[in-house]
Amino acid sequence: MACSIVQFCYFQDLQAARDFLFPHLREEIPSGALRRDPSKSTDWEDDGWGAWEETEPQEPEEEGNTCKTQKTSWLQDCVLSLSPTNDLMVIAREQKAVFLVPKWKYSDKGKEEMQFAVGWSGSLNVEEGECVTSALCIPLASQKRSSTGRPDWTCIVVGFTSGYVRFYTENGVLLLAQLLNEDPVLQLKCRTYEIPRHPGVTEQNEELSILYPAAIVTIDGFSLFQSLRACRNQVAKAAASGNENIQPPPLAYKKWGLQDIDTIIDHASVGIMTLSPFDQMKTASNIGGFNAAIKNSPPAMSQYITVGSNPFTGFFYALEGSTQPLLSHVALAVASKLTSALFNAASGWLGWKSKHEEEAVQKQKPKVEPATPLAVRFGLPDSRRHGESICLSPCNTLAAVTDDFGRVILLDVARGIAIRMWKGYRDAQIGWIQIVEDLHERIPEKADFSPFGNSQGPSRVAQFLVIYAPRRGILEVWSTQQGPRVGAFNVGKHCRLLYPGYKIMGLNNVTSQSWQPQTYQICLVDPVSGSVKTVNIPFHLALSDKKSERAKDMHLVKKLAALLKTKSPNLDLVETEIKELILDIKYPATKKQALESILASERLPFSCLRNITQTLMDTLKNQELESVDEGLLQFCASRLKLLQLYESVSQLNSLDFHLDTPFSDNDLAVLLRLDEKELLKLQALLEKYKQENTRTNVRFSDDKDGVLPVKTFLEYLEYEKDVLNVKKISEEEYVALGSFFFWKCLHGESSTEDMCHTLESAGLSPQLLLSLLLSVWLSKEKDILDKPQSVCCLHTMLSLLSKMKVAIDETWDSQSVSPWWQQMRTACIQSENNGAALLSAHVGHSVAAQISNNMTEKKFSQTVLGADSEALTDSWEALSLDTEYWKLLLKQLEDCLILQTLLHSKGNTQTSKVSSLQAEPLPRLSVKKLLEGGKGGIADSVAKWIFKQDFSPEVLKLANEERDAENPDEPKEGVNRGFLEVSEVEMDLGAIPDLLHLAYEQFPCSLELDVLHAHCCWEYVVQWNKDPEEARFFVRSIEHLKHIFNAHVQNGIALMMWNTFLVKRFSAATYLMDKVGKSPKDRLCRRDVGMSDTAMTSFLGSCLDLLQILMEADVSRDEIQVPVLDTEDAWLSVEGPISIVELALEQKHIHYPLVEHHSILCSILYAVMRFSLKSVKPLSLFDSKAILQVHDKEVLASQLLVLTGQRLAHALLHTQTKEGMELLARLPPTLCTWLKAMDPQDLQNTEVPIATTAKLVNKVIELLPEKHGQYGLALHLVEAVEAVSLPSL
């Protein structure tokens, strides 16, 4: 196995993030408007990117290539951070930042893949002018027992030029902010808990280190973890309770002032270290001379390494806690100031306060604690060299440093010396990968021949240095310390190498062993391809022994790869060389890799692949049992079985086999158990479907059905415990595999019996074979309809599959449905190829009936006459139950076929123009779609087709000749004002009337004329609302509305149209015309109403028609019964949204005078627009400017409430009785005031009984909604009327 680079994630739209962070890099069109790459889609909402509008003025470019280069290298100017658990990425620049989160989505090839999508974006700066300098994404461990060791959430730590360090949630919520030093933050680094590999290794504490130009601040990891959890919980509580005054808990930190160094660019916090006695004495001699006092126990110190200038690399050591220092005089020098650096309470917390409090806090910065001086102990002096970055290895023993000379220097952290240098890596980016040896990969042979000796020894650890050289566009992997380069990849010049160097914060020696998260130590972000990659390094590359077996194996693998690429005419010689190479390989894992590469080769013929695999298998069997790797043996055996299956299927497909038996219509009828009439009907339906369907199908001439390369065949299948399964592949690949098995059989060119026997013997289950067979049949509809004899082949194949073991269980409960046949029915229900689905359903029904009859006869023959009659009865019940499901499916598929044939038909329109909305293709139908489309789904599909063809409503009547014949004297409705109307003379309808009539017969309820006109009316107005300039759509909608016979449906549809699409535009047009006092110009119409002046004229005319229809329907609805909406028996199980007609019947009654009022207003508006009248203010002609509200219940209730008040005021105030005055005193003040405002003189009848008034006020309560403003007053009025009606009064 060689070193490899693997792509594991993509960006959904990285260009959008670039445009957000770099507004001046946005591509422009000549008009100056923004444009996006049409090939890339984004789910980001525009509202979430408001900062895009704040574009800065662009300066003229000095060079043409500057902007082009920056558009590809922009990632180099950003601050990047990726969580080690890959659940969050931060890209920041200056004040802005984008938080990206991974989402699983399907690619264009249908495979599931991870994509980084925006989770939050915005500006992070709080103080004016501050910019982001560094960022970290730290996953925090969960505290729940069920998810111990797993990440709970990710905290984003951001450093700023102002010195602030702020902590955010994944949603951009600020948790806390720290001002620990007033200088800019240079670098943020984190260290998390790692289990010590050896007992002598010091256990390291978790910490967050912050580098400033002259100081280092370290925050204790445990304290930080608890504080962040507390802040997050308090933020959640504050959001729930609304209380914002929450004081965060304190935070502990240490602060060291770094001395005796000119500049610091980067740092590494190595952690706590303890010197050995020899190193202790050596250090004491170097610093204090021979007079230095030495303690018995070595002190514990925290080691820090900085890179910069003078010295190029500096080493700092800070004494830990109360432990005695190495030298007494050193301890005296720092003892007075040591206490100030130990866990001081942090200052500068920004709480969640009010706006005024926040301003006060910002004006007065928090107190910054002074730093404890820490002098550099020693360094690597080089006055000309300036360090740029330092990266600590995972085991804290090595560190890699980059400088401005293009060098990468490897440091020994413990000894403080440079041990290796690489040249020619200017602007290099570095990282580390630590690989643990897998003990299972060790060669399972005797100890004398094993390169590792004892195979049961502990796992070893290897460290590799990864160097990315952007100027050369190369990524290299080096074995440390003195190892060779083990990998090199060309990756491009604009990538970013990310190395977090930490894992999950909050773990300990117990919780860190419970669950191992999926992490990548190294990630390479490629902005050009929009991908994130990682590097896979096998452990054996760290082995430096030139004679090692692993090195020999890798040499053989490389030689094999080169051999597979060569074009040699002598295949026998190539086969022999390959056999020798794969047999010489020692390691099982490498041998498996070699066999995989051989089987994936496209140059080797099938015979070579089979011979090579067989040779390897024979060799493994001849070896001793204890020295054979079980995994390799199973892999080799499974591949050999697949090759044998491929060979058997290929041989069956290549045989010269043809069914010469003539196949007549009578044979087909007997086969499908149909009489002559039923067969002729089926053939007629399929012929019509075929004629209309040929226009939509496209087939390429180079398609080869039934041919599958062996490489692809091996990729599709896998063995699991002697059972052959199909991998998770796309639908097209699934059909290709099924075609390889069954296509020749379905054409009668291969033996069906032999093929079924071969597939069953290979371990393929009957259910899987049935699925593959149906996928081929349903996807190859055109070929199947052209060759009716394939029905006979399908019948034979299905019969053979049904007779296999575990296909149909004979002991299946007779009261239940067979899962075998249910699988087939489900496939037919989901298929959009209705012709093939109908034929397969007929075949399935026939085979099911045949098998059921055979089972019945078998049971009957085994029983004595009259002794076991119940068995026969149960069989007939099972047959009857399954037969009913088949009959139902056949009826549904036949209906769907007729409907699909209708939707594929087209009429040749000569004069009407086609809108882009009408050019959109109609979706194909399936039984499943119709069952999930609701009761109006069928009519809705036909309505969309009618809109696409733009047929006149008269065409629908023409197809319904029987219904028109029953009422020959009925006057034709539908007189339109449509200036774009197309007469039937100008339209070649072809077979459309016959297809429509056939659809009416199949769907007498779903396609009833009123229902169909209602859906057409709604479809047209919906499409008109998308493009109001298409006035003919609205005109056509009104025409369909006029053709609705039932007034209840007509009233409801008209009312829904008005409230949903028209009232706002009508209101805007009214106020616009009233404002200008004349016919408005085109510009004003487009601005206020959203359409041109010509379109608005037609709009007002159609609105007038609609209001007239609404009034006429309101008058006629009392004379017509509410229609009963039935459903065909085959479609009673339909589910989904409520239909348009049902919604129409639920609409409220209109207020006729108010509709008439608006009809007059609409007439005036239409006249002003039609005749371009001037000096007309339409609203001045009316006493109200109210917009149409056609509901009259609330209006009526308000008027009746006033009438009730007048009657009660007359009874209490004008009769002046003692009881009335006492009752008036007990009434609520609001009701008393309201009653005194009533004028009883308007009453025409003052002698109305109080009982009648009580009934009236109860009716008012029923009409008024509870949220109405007068509802409370009506309740008080009810109580008052009840009190008046008592006998005492």
XYZ file of C-alpha atoms in Angstrom, residues 274-283 294 296 298 326:
14
model
C 10.494 16.984 33.975
C 14.250 16.831 33.539
C 16.233 13.680 34.159
C 18.912 13.890 36.905
C 21.664 14.156 34.272
C 19.897 16.971 32.418
C 19.258 18.662 35.764
C 22.925 18.686 36.671
C 23.947 19.720 33.152
C 21.567 22.680 33.239
C 20.725 21.078 43.283
C 16.937 15.934 44.983
C 13.799 17.685 39.503
C 16.071 23.733 39.502
